[in-house]
Short mmCIF file of N, CA and C and ligand atoms in Angstrom, two decimals:
data_model
loop_
_atom_site.label_atom_id
_atom_site.label_comp_id
_atom_site.label_asym_id
_atom_site.label_seq_id
_atom_site.Cartn_x
_atom_site.Cartn_y
_atom_site.Cartn_z
N MET A 1 -251.84 -81.75 131.68
CA MET A 1 -252.97 -80.81 131.72
C MET A 1 -252.88 -79.86 130.53
N SER A 2 -253.81 -79.96 129.64
CA SER A 2 -253.79 -79.10 128.46
C SER A 2 -254.17 -77.67 128.85
N GLN A 3 -253.47 -76.71 128.31
CA GLN A 3 -253.69 -75.31 128.68
C GLN A 3 -255.11 -74.84 128.39
N ASN A 4 -255.71 -75.35 127.31
CA ASN A 4 -257.02 -74.85 126.92
C ASN A 4 -258.18 -75.70 127.43
N GLN A 5 -257.87 -76.70 128.25
CA GLN A 5 -258.95 -77.54 128.77
C GLN A 5 -259.34 -77.20 130.19
N HIS A 6 -258.80 -76.14 130.74
CA HIS A 6 -259.20 -75.76 132.09
C HIS A 6 -259.02 -74.26 132.28
N ASN A 7 -259.68 -73.75 133.33
CA ASN A 7 -259.56 -72.33 133.65
C ASN A 7 -258.30 -72.15 134.50
N HIS A 8 -257.24 -71.65 133.88
CA HIS A 8 -255.97 -71.60 134.59
C HIS A 8 -255.95 -70.53 135.69
N GLU A 9 -256.76 -69.49 135.57
CA GLU A 9 -256.81 -68.46 136.63
C GLU A 9 -257.27 -69.09 137.95
N THR A 10 -258.33 -69.90 137.86
CA THR A 10 -258.86 -70.59 139.04
C THR A 10 -257.83 -71.60 139.54
N CYS A 11 -257.27 -72.32 138.61
CA CYS A 11 -256.25 -73.34 138.89
C CYS A 11 -255.07 -72.71 139.65
N LYS A 12 -254.62 -71.54 139.17
CA LYS A 12 -253.49 -70.84 139.79
C LYS A 12 -253.86 -70.35 141.20
N ALA A 13 -255.07 -69.80 141.34
CA ALA A 13 -255.54 -69.31 142.64
C ALA A 13 -255.60 -70.47 143.64
N ASP A 14 -256.10 -71.62 143.20
CA ASP A 14 -256.19 -72.81 144.06
C ASP A 14 -254.81 -73.25 144.52
N LEU A 15 -253.90 -73.21 143.56
CA LEU A 15 -252.53 -73.64 143.80
C LEU A 15 -251.85 -72.77 144.89
N ILE A 16 -252.04 -71.46 144.79
CA ILE A 16 -251.46 -70.54 145.78
C ILE A 16 -252.12 -70.75 147.14
N ASP A 17 -253.45 -70.93 147.10
CA ASP A 17 -254.23 -71.16 148.31
C ASP A 17 -253.74 -72.43 149.03
N ARG A 18 -253.55 -73.48 148.25
CA ARG A 18 -253.09 -74.75 148.78
C ARG A 18 -251.68 -74.60 149.39
N ALA A 19 -250.84 -73.82 148.73
CA ALA A 19 -249.47 -73.58 149.21
C ALA A 19 -249.50 -72.86 150.56
N GLU A 20 -250.38 -71.85 150.69
CA GLU A 20 -250.53 -71.11 151.95
C GLU A 20 -250.90 -72.06 153.09
N LYS A 21 -251.90 -72.91 152.81
CA LYS A 21 -252.40 -73.83 153.83
C LYS A 21 -251.34 -74.85 154.21
N LEU A 22 -250.64 -75.37 153.22
CA LEU A 22 -249.60 -76.35 153.48
C LEU A 22 -248.51 -75.76 154.37
N CYS A 23 -248.11 -74.52 154.06
CA CYS A 23 -247.07 -73.85 154.85
C CYS A 23 -247.52 -73.66 156.29
N SER A 24 -248.74 -73.18 156.49
CA SER A 24 -249.18 -72.94 157.87
C SER A 24 -249.35 -74.26 158.62
N SER A 25 -249.78 -75.32 157.92
CA SER A 25 -249.91 -76.62 158.59
C SER A 25 -248.54 -77.17 158.99
N ARG A 26 -247.48 -76.69 158.33
CA ARG A 26 -246.13 -77.14 158.67
C ARG A 26 -245.41 -76.13 159.56
N GLY A 27 -246.16 -75.14 160.02
CA GLY A 27 -245.59 -74.15 160.93
C GLY A 27 -244.57 -73.24 160.27
N THR A 28 -244.72 -73.06 158.95
CA THR A 28 -243.82 -72.14 158.27
C THR A 28 -244.66 -71.14 157.50
N LYS A 29 -244.00 -70.26 156.78
CA LYS A 29 -244.75 -69.18 156.16
C LYS A 29 -244.41 -69.02 154.68
N LEU A 30 -245.45 -68.84 153.88
CA LEU A 30 -245.24 -68.50 152.48
C LEU A 30 -245.07 -66.97 152.46
N THR A 31 -243.82 -66.54 152.59
CA THR A 31 -243.56 -65.09 152.64
C THR A 31 -243.92 -64.47 151.29
N ASN A 32 -243.96 -63.15 151.28
CA ASN A 32 -244.30 -62.42 150.06
C ASN A 32 -243.41 -62.83 148.90
N GLN A 33 -242.11 -62.87 149.15
CA GLN A 33 -241.14 -63.22 148.11
C GLN A 33 -241.38 -64.63 147.58
N ARG A 34 -241.61 -65.57 148.49
CA ARG A 34 -241.86 -66.95 148.09
C ARG A 34 -243.15 -67.06 147.28
N ARG A 35 -244.18 -66.31 147.71
CA ARG A 35 -245.46 -66.36 147.01
C ARG A 35 -245.31 -65.80 145.59
N ILE A 36 -244.57 -64.70 145.47
CA ILE A 36 -244.40 -64.08 144.15
C ILE A 36 -243.65 -65.03 143.20
N VAL A 37 -242.62 -65.68 143.71
CA VAL A 37 -241.86 -66.62 142.87
C VAL A 37 -242.77 -67.77 142.44
N LEU A 38 -243.57 -68.28 143.39
CA LEU A 38 -244.49 -69.37 143.06
C LEU A 38 -245.52 -68.91 142.01
N GLN A 39 -246.02 -67.69 142.17
CA GLN A 39 -247.00 -67.17 141.20
C GLN A 39 -246.41 -67.05 139.81
N ARG A 40 -245.16 -66.58 139.73
CA ARG A 40 -244.53 -66.42 138.41
C ARG A 40 -244.30 -67.79 137.76
N ILE A 41 -243.95 -68.80 138.57
CA ILE A 41 -243.77 -70.15 138.02
C ILE A 41 -245.12 -70.71 137.58
N ALA A 42 -246.15 -70.41 138.37
CA ALA A 42 -247.49 -70.98 138.13
C ALA A 42 -248.26 -70.28 137.02
N GLU A 43 -247.62 -69.35 136.32
CA GLU A 43 -248.34 -68.67 135.25
C GLU A 43 -248.79 -69.61 134.14
N SER A 44 -248.08 -70.71 134.01
CA SER A 44 -248.52 -71.73 133.07
C SER A 44 -248.07 -73.08 133.62
N HIS A 45 -248.41 -74.16 132.91
CA HIS A 45 -247.94 -75.48 133.33
C HIS A 45 -246.70 -75.87 132.53
N ASN A 46 -246.06 -74.89 131.94
CA ASN A 46 -244.81 -75.16 131.22
C ASN A 46 -243.64 -74.92 132.17
N ALA A 47 -242.64 -75.76 132.04
CA ALA A 47 -241.45 -75.62 132.88
C ALA A 47 -240.78 -74.28 132.59
N VAL A 48 -240.35 -73.61 133.66
CA VAL A 48 -239.74 -72.29 133.50
C VAL A 48 -238.38 -72.25 134.20
N GLY A 49 -237.38 -71.73 133.52
CA GLY A 49 -236.03 -71.65 134.06
C GLY A 49 -235.89 -70.47 135.02
N ALA A 50 -234.85 -70.52 135.85
CA ALA A 50 -234.62 -69.48 136.85
C ALA A 50 -234.49 -68.09 136.18
N TYR A 51 -233.81 -68.05 135.05
CA TYR A 51 -233.62 -66.77 134.36
C TYR A 51 -234.95 -66.19 133.91
N GLU A 52 -235.83 -67.06 133.39
CA GLU A 52 -237.15 -66.63 132.95
C GLU A 52 -238.01 -66.15 134.13
N ILE A 53 -237.84 -66.78 135.29
CA ILE A 53 -238.58 -66.34 136.49
C ILE A 53 -238.16 -64.92 136.83
N ILE A 54 -236.84 -64.67 136.77
CA ILE A 54 -236.32 -63.33 137.06
C ILE A 54 -236.88 -62.32 136.05
N GLU A 55 -236.90 -62.70 134.77
CA GLU A 55 -237.44 -61.81 133.73
C GLU A 55 -238.91 -61.49 133.97
N ARG A 56 -239.70 -62.54 134.32
CA ARG A 56 -241.12 -62.32 134.59
C ARG A 56 -241.32 -61.36 135.75
N MET A 57 -240.48 -61.50 136.79
CA MET A 57 -240.60 -60.63 137.95
C MET A 57 -240.18 -59.21 137.60
N ALA A 58 -239.10 -59.09 136.81
CA ALA A 58 -238.59 -57.77 136.41
C ALA A 58 -239.62 -57.02 135.58
N SER A 59 -240.39 -57.77 134.77
CA SER A 59 -241.37 -57.11 133.91
C SER A 59 -242.55 -56.57 134.71
N MET A 60 -242.68 -56.99 135.96
CA MET A 60 -243.80 -56.55 136.78
C MET A 60 -243.37 -55.67 137.94
N GLY A 61 -242.09 -55.36 138.03
CA GLY A 61 -241.60 -54.53 139.13
C GLY A 61 -240.09 -54.48 139.12
N ALA A 62 -239.51 -54.42 140.32
CA ALA A 62 -238.05 -54.35 140.41
C ALA A 62 -237.43 -55.69 140.05
N ARG A 63 -236.26 -55.62 139.42
CA ARG A 63 -235.53 -56.85 139.07
C ARG A 63 -234.95 -57.47 140.34
N PRO A 64 -235.33 -58.71 140.65
CA PRO A 64 -234.81 -59.31 141.89
C PRO A 64 -233.39 -59.81 141.72
N ALA A 65 -232.64 -59.85 142.83
CA ALA A 65 -231.30 -60.43 142.79
C ALA A 65 -231.45 -61.95 142.66
N PRO A 66 -230.63 -62.59 141.80
CA PRO A 66 -230.75 -64.03 141.61
C PRO A 66 -230.75 -64.82 142.92
N ILE A 67 -229.93 -64.40 143.88
CA ILE A 67 -229.83 -65.14 145.15
C ILE A 67 -231.18 -65.21 145.87
N THR A 68 -231.96 -64.14 145.79
CA THR A 68 -233.27 -64.16 146.47
C THR A 68 -234.21 -65.15 145.78
N ILE A 69 -234.07 -65.27 144.45
CA ILE A 69 -234.89 -66.23 143.71
C ILE A 69 -234.49 -67.65 144.08
N TYR A 70 -233.17 -67.89 144.14
CA TYR A 70 -232.71 -69.24 144.48
C TYR A 70 -233.09 -69.64 145.90
N ARG A 71 -233.08 -68.66 146.82
CA ARG A 71 -233.49 -68.96 148.19
C ARG A 71 -234.96 -69.33 148.24
N ALA A 72 -235.78 -68.56 147.51
CA ALA A 72 -237.22 -68.85 147.47
C ALA A 72 -237.45 -70.21 146.81
N LEU A 73 -236.71 -70.49 145.74
CA LEU A 73 -236.85 -71.78 145.05
C LEU A 73 -236.48 -72.95 145.97
N ASP A 74 -235.40 -72.78 146.76
CA ASP A 74 -234.99 -73.84 147.70
C ASP A 74 -236.12 -74.17 148.66
N PHE A 75 -236.75 -73.11 149.17
CA PHE A 75 -237.87 -73.30 150.09
C PHE A 75 -239.02 -74.03 149.40
N LEU A 76 -239.39 -73.54 148.22
CA LEU A 76 -240.52 -74.11 147.49
C LEU A 76 -240.25 -75.57 147.11
N LEU A 77 -238.99 -75.88 146.77
CA LEU A 77 -238.61 -77.25 146.42
C LEU A 77 -238.68 -78.15 147.66
N ASP A 78 -238.17 -77.64 148.79
CA ASP A 78 -238.18 -78.39 150.05
C ASP A 78 -239.58 -78.82 150.44
N HIS A 79 -240.54 -77.95 150.18
CA HIS A 79 -241.92 -78.22 150.57
C HIS A 79 -242.76 -78.80 149.44
N ASP A 80 -242.11 -79.23 148.37
CA ASP A 80 -242.81 -79.83 147.23
C ASP A 80 -243.86 -78.90 146.63
N LEU A 81 -243.65 -77.60 146.76
CA LEU A 81 -244.60 -76.66 146.14
C LEU A 81 -244.20 -76.41 144.69
N VAL A 82 -242.94 -76.60 144.40
CA VAL A 82 -242.48 -76.62 143.01
C VAL A 82 -241.58 -77.85 142.83
N HIS A 83 -241.42 -78.27 141.58
CA HIS A 83 -240.52 -79.39 141.28
C HIS A 83 -239.49 -78.93 140.27
N ARG A 84 -238.32 -79.51 140.38
CA ARG A 84 -237.29 -79.26 139.39
C ARG A 84 -237.51 -80.25 138.25
N VAL A 85 -237.54 -79.73 137.04
CA VAL A 85 -237.66 -80.59 135.86
C VAL A 85 -236.24 -80.76 135.33
N GLU A 86 -235.63 -81.90 135.70
CA GLU A 86 -234.21 -82.11 135.41
C GLU A 86 -233.89 -82.00 133.92
N SER A 87 -234.75 -82.61 133.09
CA SER A 87 -234.46 -82.64 131.66
C SER A 87 -234.47 -81.26 131.01
N ARG A 88 -235.07 -80.28 131.67
CA ARG A 88 -235.13 -78.93 131.09
C ARG A 88 -234.41 -77.90 131.94
N ASN A 89 -233.82 -78.33 133.06
CA ASN A 89 -233.16 -77.41 133.96
C ASN A 89 -234.11 -76.27 134.32
N ALA A 90 -235.33 -76.65 134.70
CA ALA A 90 -236.38 -75.67 134.93
C ALA A 90 -237.29 -76.13 136.06
N TYR A 91 -238.32 -75.32 136.32
CA TYR A 91 -239.18 -75.58 137.47
C TYR A 91 -240.64 -75.57 137.04
N ILE A 92 -241.45 -76.24 137.87
CA ILE A 92 -242.88 -76.32 137.62
C ILE A 92 -243.60 -76.24 138.96
N ALA A 93 -244.75 -75.55 138.98
CA ALA A 93 -245.53 -75.49 140.22
C ALA A 93 -246.23 -76.83 140.43
N CYS A 94 -246.23 -77.31 141.66
CA CYS A 94 -246.83 -78.61 141.97
C CYS A 94 -248.36 -78.52 141.90
N THR A 95 -248.97 -79.53 141.28
CA THR A 95 -250.43 -79.56 141.19
C THR A 95 -251.00 -80.81 141.88
N CYS A 96 -250.14 -81.53 142.59
CA CYS A 96 -250.58 -82.79 143.20
C CYS A 96 -250.53 -82.72 144.72
N ASN A 97 -251.09 -83.75 145.35
CA ASN A 97 -250.99 -83.87 146.79
C ASN A 97 -249.98 -84.97 147.11
N HIS A 98 -248.81 -84.56 147.60
CA HIS A 98 -247.75 -85.54 147.84
C HIS A 98 -247.95 -86.36 149.09
N ALA A 99 -248.92 -85.94 149.92
CA ALA A 99 -249.17 -86.69 151.16
C ALA A 99 -249.81 -88.04 150.83
N THR A 100 -250.53 -88.12 149.73
CA THR A 100 -251.27 -89.35 149.43
C THR A 100 -250.64 -90.19 148.32
N SER A 101 -249.83 -89.60 147.47
CA SER A 101 -249.25 -90.40 146.39
C SER A 101 -247.99 -89.75 145.84
N GLN A 102 -247.17 -90.56 145.19
CA GLN A 102 -245.97 -90.05 144.53
C GLN A 102 -246.29 -89.84 143.06
N PRO A 103 -246.46 -88.62 142.63
CA PRO A 103 -246.77 -88.40 141.22
C PRO A 103 -245.55 -88.52 140.32
N ILE A 104 -245.78 -88.64 139.02
CA ILE A 104 -244.68 -88.60 138.07
C ILE A 104 -244.89 -87.39 137.14
N LEU A 105 -243.81 -86.90 136.58
CA LEU A 105 -243.87 -85.73 135.71
C LEU A 105 -243.75 -86.17 134.25
N LEU A 106 -244.75 -85.80 133.45
CA LEU A 106 -244.69 -86.06 132.02
C LEU A 106 -244.28 -84.75 131.36
N VAL A 107 -243.10 -84.75 130.77
CA VAL A 107 -242.52 -83.52 130.25
C VAL A 107 -242.52 -83.52 128.73
N CYS A 108 -243.18 -82.54 128.09
CA CYS A 108 -243.18 -82.46 126.64
C CYS A 108 -241.89 -81.81 126.16
N ALA A 109 -241.17 -82.52 125.31
CA ALA A 109 -239.89 -82.02 124.81
C ALA A 109 -240.09 -80.90 123.78
N GLU A 110 -241.30 -80.80 123.22
CA GLU A 110 -241.59 -79.77 122.21
C GLU A 110 -241.94 -78.44 122.87
N CYS A 111 -243.00 -78.43 123.68
CA CYS A 111 -243.51 -77.17 124.21
C CYS A 111 -243.17 -76.94 125.68
N GLY A 112 -242.61 -77.93 126.35
CA GLY A 112 -242.23 -77.75 127.75
C GLY A 112 -243.36 -77.92 128.73
N LEU A 113 -244.52 -78.33 128.23
CA LEU A 113 -245.66 -78.56 129.12
C LEU A 113 -245.34 -79.72 130.05
N VAL A 114 -245.66 -79.55 131.34
CA VAL A 114 -245.42 -80.62 132.30
C VAL A 114 -246.74 -81.02 132.93
N ASN A 115 -247.07 -82.28 132.83
CA ASN A 115 -248.29 -82.80 133.42
C ASN A 115 -247.88 -83.68 134.59
N GLU A 116 -248.32 -83.27 135.79
CA GLU A 116 -247.98 -84.04 136.99
C GLU A 116 -249.13 -85.00 137.27
N VAL A 117 -248.87 -86.28 137.16
CA VAL A 117 -249.95 -87.26 137.30
C VAL A 117 -249.63 -88.31 138.36
N TYR A 118 -250.68 -88.87 138.93
CA TYR A 118 -250.49 -89.92 139.92
C TYR A 118 -250.19 -91.23 139.23
N ALA A 119 -249.18 -91.91 139.71
CA ALA A 119 -248.82 -93.22 139.16
C ALA A 119 -248.36 -94.08 140.32
N PRO A 120 -249.31 -94.47 141.20
CA PRO A 120 -248.94 -95.18 142.43
C PRO A 120 -248.13 -96.46 142.19
N SER A 121 -248.45 -97.19 141.11
CA SER A 121 -247.73 -98.44 140.89
C SER A 121 -246.27 -98.19 140.52
N ALA A 122 -246.02 -97.08 139.83
CA ALA A 122 -244.63 -96.73 139.47
C ALA A 122 -243.83 -96.43 140.74
N ALA A 123 -244.42 -95.67 141.64
CA ALA A 123 -243.74 -95.34 142.89
C ALA A 123 -243.49 -96.59 143.73
N LEU A 124 -244.48 -97.49 143.74
CA LEU A 124 -244.34 -98.74 144.50
C LEU A 124 -243.21 -99.60 143.94
N ALA A 125 -243.11 -99.64 142.60
CA ALA A 125 -242.06 -100.42 141.96
C ALA A 125 -240.68 -99.87 142.36
N VAL A 126 -240.55 -98.56 142.37
CA VAL A 126 -239.28 -97.94 142.76
C VAL A 126 -238.98 -98.27 144.22
N GLN A 127 -240.01 -98.16 145.05
CA GLN A 127 -239.85 -98.44 146.47
C GLN A 127 -239.41 -99.89 146.72
N ALA A 128 -240.04 -100.82 145.99
CA ALA A 128 -239.70 -102.23 146.15
C ALA A 128 -238.24 -102.46 145.78
N THR A 129 -237.80 -101.82 144.71
CA THR A 129 -236.41 -101.96 144.26
C THR A 129 -235.43 -101.39 145.28
N THR A 130 -235.73 -100.17 145.76
CA THR A 130 -234.81 -99.53 146.71
C THR A 130 -234.77 -100.32 148.02
N THR A 131 -235.94 -100.81 148.46
CA THR A 131 -236.01 -101.57 149.71
C THR A 131 -235.18 -102.85 149.59
N ALA A 132 -235.32 -103.52 148.43
CA ALA A 132 -234.58 -104.76 148.20
C ALA A 132 -233.08 -104.53 148.28
N LEU A 133 -232.64 -103.35 147.90
CA LEU A 133 -231.21 -103.03 147.92
C LEU A 133 -230.80 -102.36 149.23
N ARG A 134 -231.76 -102.31 150.15
CA ARG A 134 -231.58 -101.65 151.45
C ARG A 134 -231.08 -100.22 151.28
N PHE A 135 -231.65 -99.59 150.25
CA PHE A 135 -231.37 -98.19 149.99
C PHE A 135 -232.58 -97.41 150.51
N THR A 136 -232.33 -96.43 151.39
CA THR A 136 -233.44 -95.68 151.95
C THR A 136 -233.79 -94.50 151.06
N ALA A 137 -234.91 -94.63 150.36
CA ALA A 137 -235.34 -93.55 149.46
C ALA A 137 -235.93 -92.41 150.27
N LYS A 138 -235.46 -91.20 150.01
CA LYS A 138 -235.99 -90.03 150.71
C LYS A 138 -236.94 -89.27 149.80
N LYS A 139 -236.62 -89.24 148.55
CA LYS A 139 -237.42 -88.47 147.62
C LYS A 139 -237.40 -89.18 146.27
N ILE A 140 -238.58 -89.45 145.74
CA ILE A 140 -238.65 -90.11 144.43
C ILE A 140 -239.28 -89.14 143.45
N VAL A 141 -238.53 -88.78 142.44
CA VAL A 141 -239.07 -87.92 141.39
C VAL A 141 -238.90 -88.65 140.07
N LEU A 142 -240.02 -89.07 139.49
CA LEU A 142 -239.97 -89.77 138.22
C LEU A 142 -240.37 -88.80 137.12
N GLU A 143 -239.51 -88.72 136.13
CA GLU A 143 -239.72 -87.76 135.05
C GLU A 143 -239.71 -88.52 133.72
N VAL A 144 -240.75 -88.33 132.95
CA VAL A 144 -240.84 -89.00 131.65
C VAL A 144 -240.85 -87.92 130.56
N THR A 145 -239.89 -87.98 129.66
CA THR A 145 -239.83 -87.00 128.57
C THR A 145 -240.51 -87.58 127.33
N GLY A 146 -241.27 -86.75 126.61
CA GLY A 146 -241.96 -87.22 125.42
C GLY A 146 -242.65 -86.09 124.70
N ILE A 147 -243.72 -86.40 123.99
CA ILE A 147 -244.47 -85.41 123.24
C ILE A 147 -245.90 -85.38 123.78
N CYS A 148 -246.39 -84.20 124.14
CA CYS A 148 -247.74 -84.09 124.70
C CYS A 148 -248.81 -84.25 123.60
N ALA A 149 -250.05 -84.46 124.06
CA ALA A 149 -251.16 -84.69 123.12
C ALA A 149 -251.34 -83.53 122.15
N ASP A 150 -251.13 -82.29 122.62
CA ASP A 150 -251.31 -81.12 121.76
C ASP A 150 -250.23 -81.06 120.68
N CYS A 151 -249.00 -81.41 121.04
CA CYS A 151 -247.89 -81.32 120.09
C CYS A 151 -247.90 -82.46 119.08
N VAL A 152 -248.45 -83.60 119.46
CA VAL A 152 -248.46 -84.76 118.57
C VAL A 152 -249.55 -84.59 117.53
N ALA A 153 -250.57 -83.79 117.86
CA ALA A 153 -251.73 -83.62 116.95
C ALA A 153 -251.35 -82.85 115.70
ZN1 LIG B 1 -253.77 -74.59 135.33
ZN1 LIG B 2 -246.07 -82.25 143.02
ZN1 LIG B 3 -246.22 -80.24 123.93
#
């Protein structure tokens, strides 16, 4: 998702709204702390590290203790509201619906932009492989590192 091809304020509001609904449908709560952490991550579609999340929060109020950030991140990760971007040791707010498909993450090595896209055949291929090996897949996160359209131009 290119930063200048969409209205990110609306995108961010939708994302928070969707997170609220998902939490209540699962009988849990997007507490204030969890919502704030999600909002700070969702400020852009670029992967953001835990330290940067703390800095963003500190610039807008009190500096949070790292443990509170990690607790909120654990919750957000558990519910697929954020994803860990392994190649960057960072996080990204989820923009997909995991109930219907397993998306893959396209990670730009230049600018850190992460585009979460549906790739059903990729997920099926992984599933076929794991099933054949009688390995029970619980979570499939496919991450592709490369150069985004903006950086290649
Ligand atoms: Zn956006
Ligand atoms: Zn997602
Ligand atoms: Zn890029």
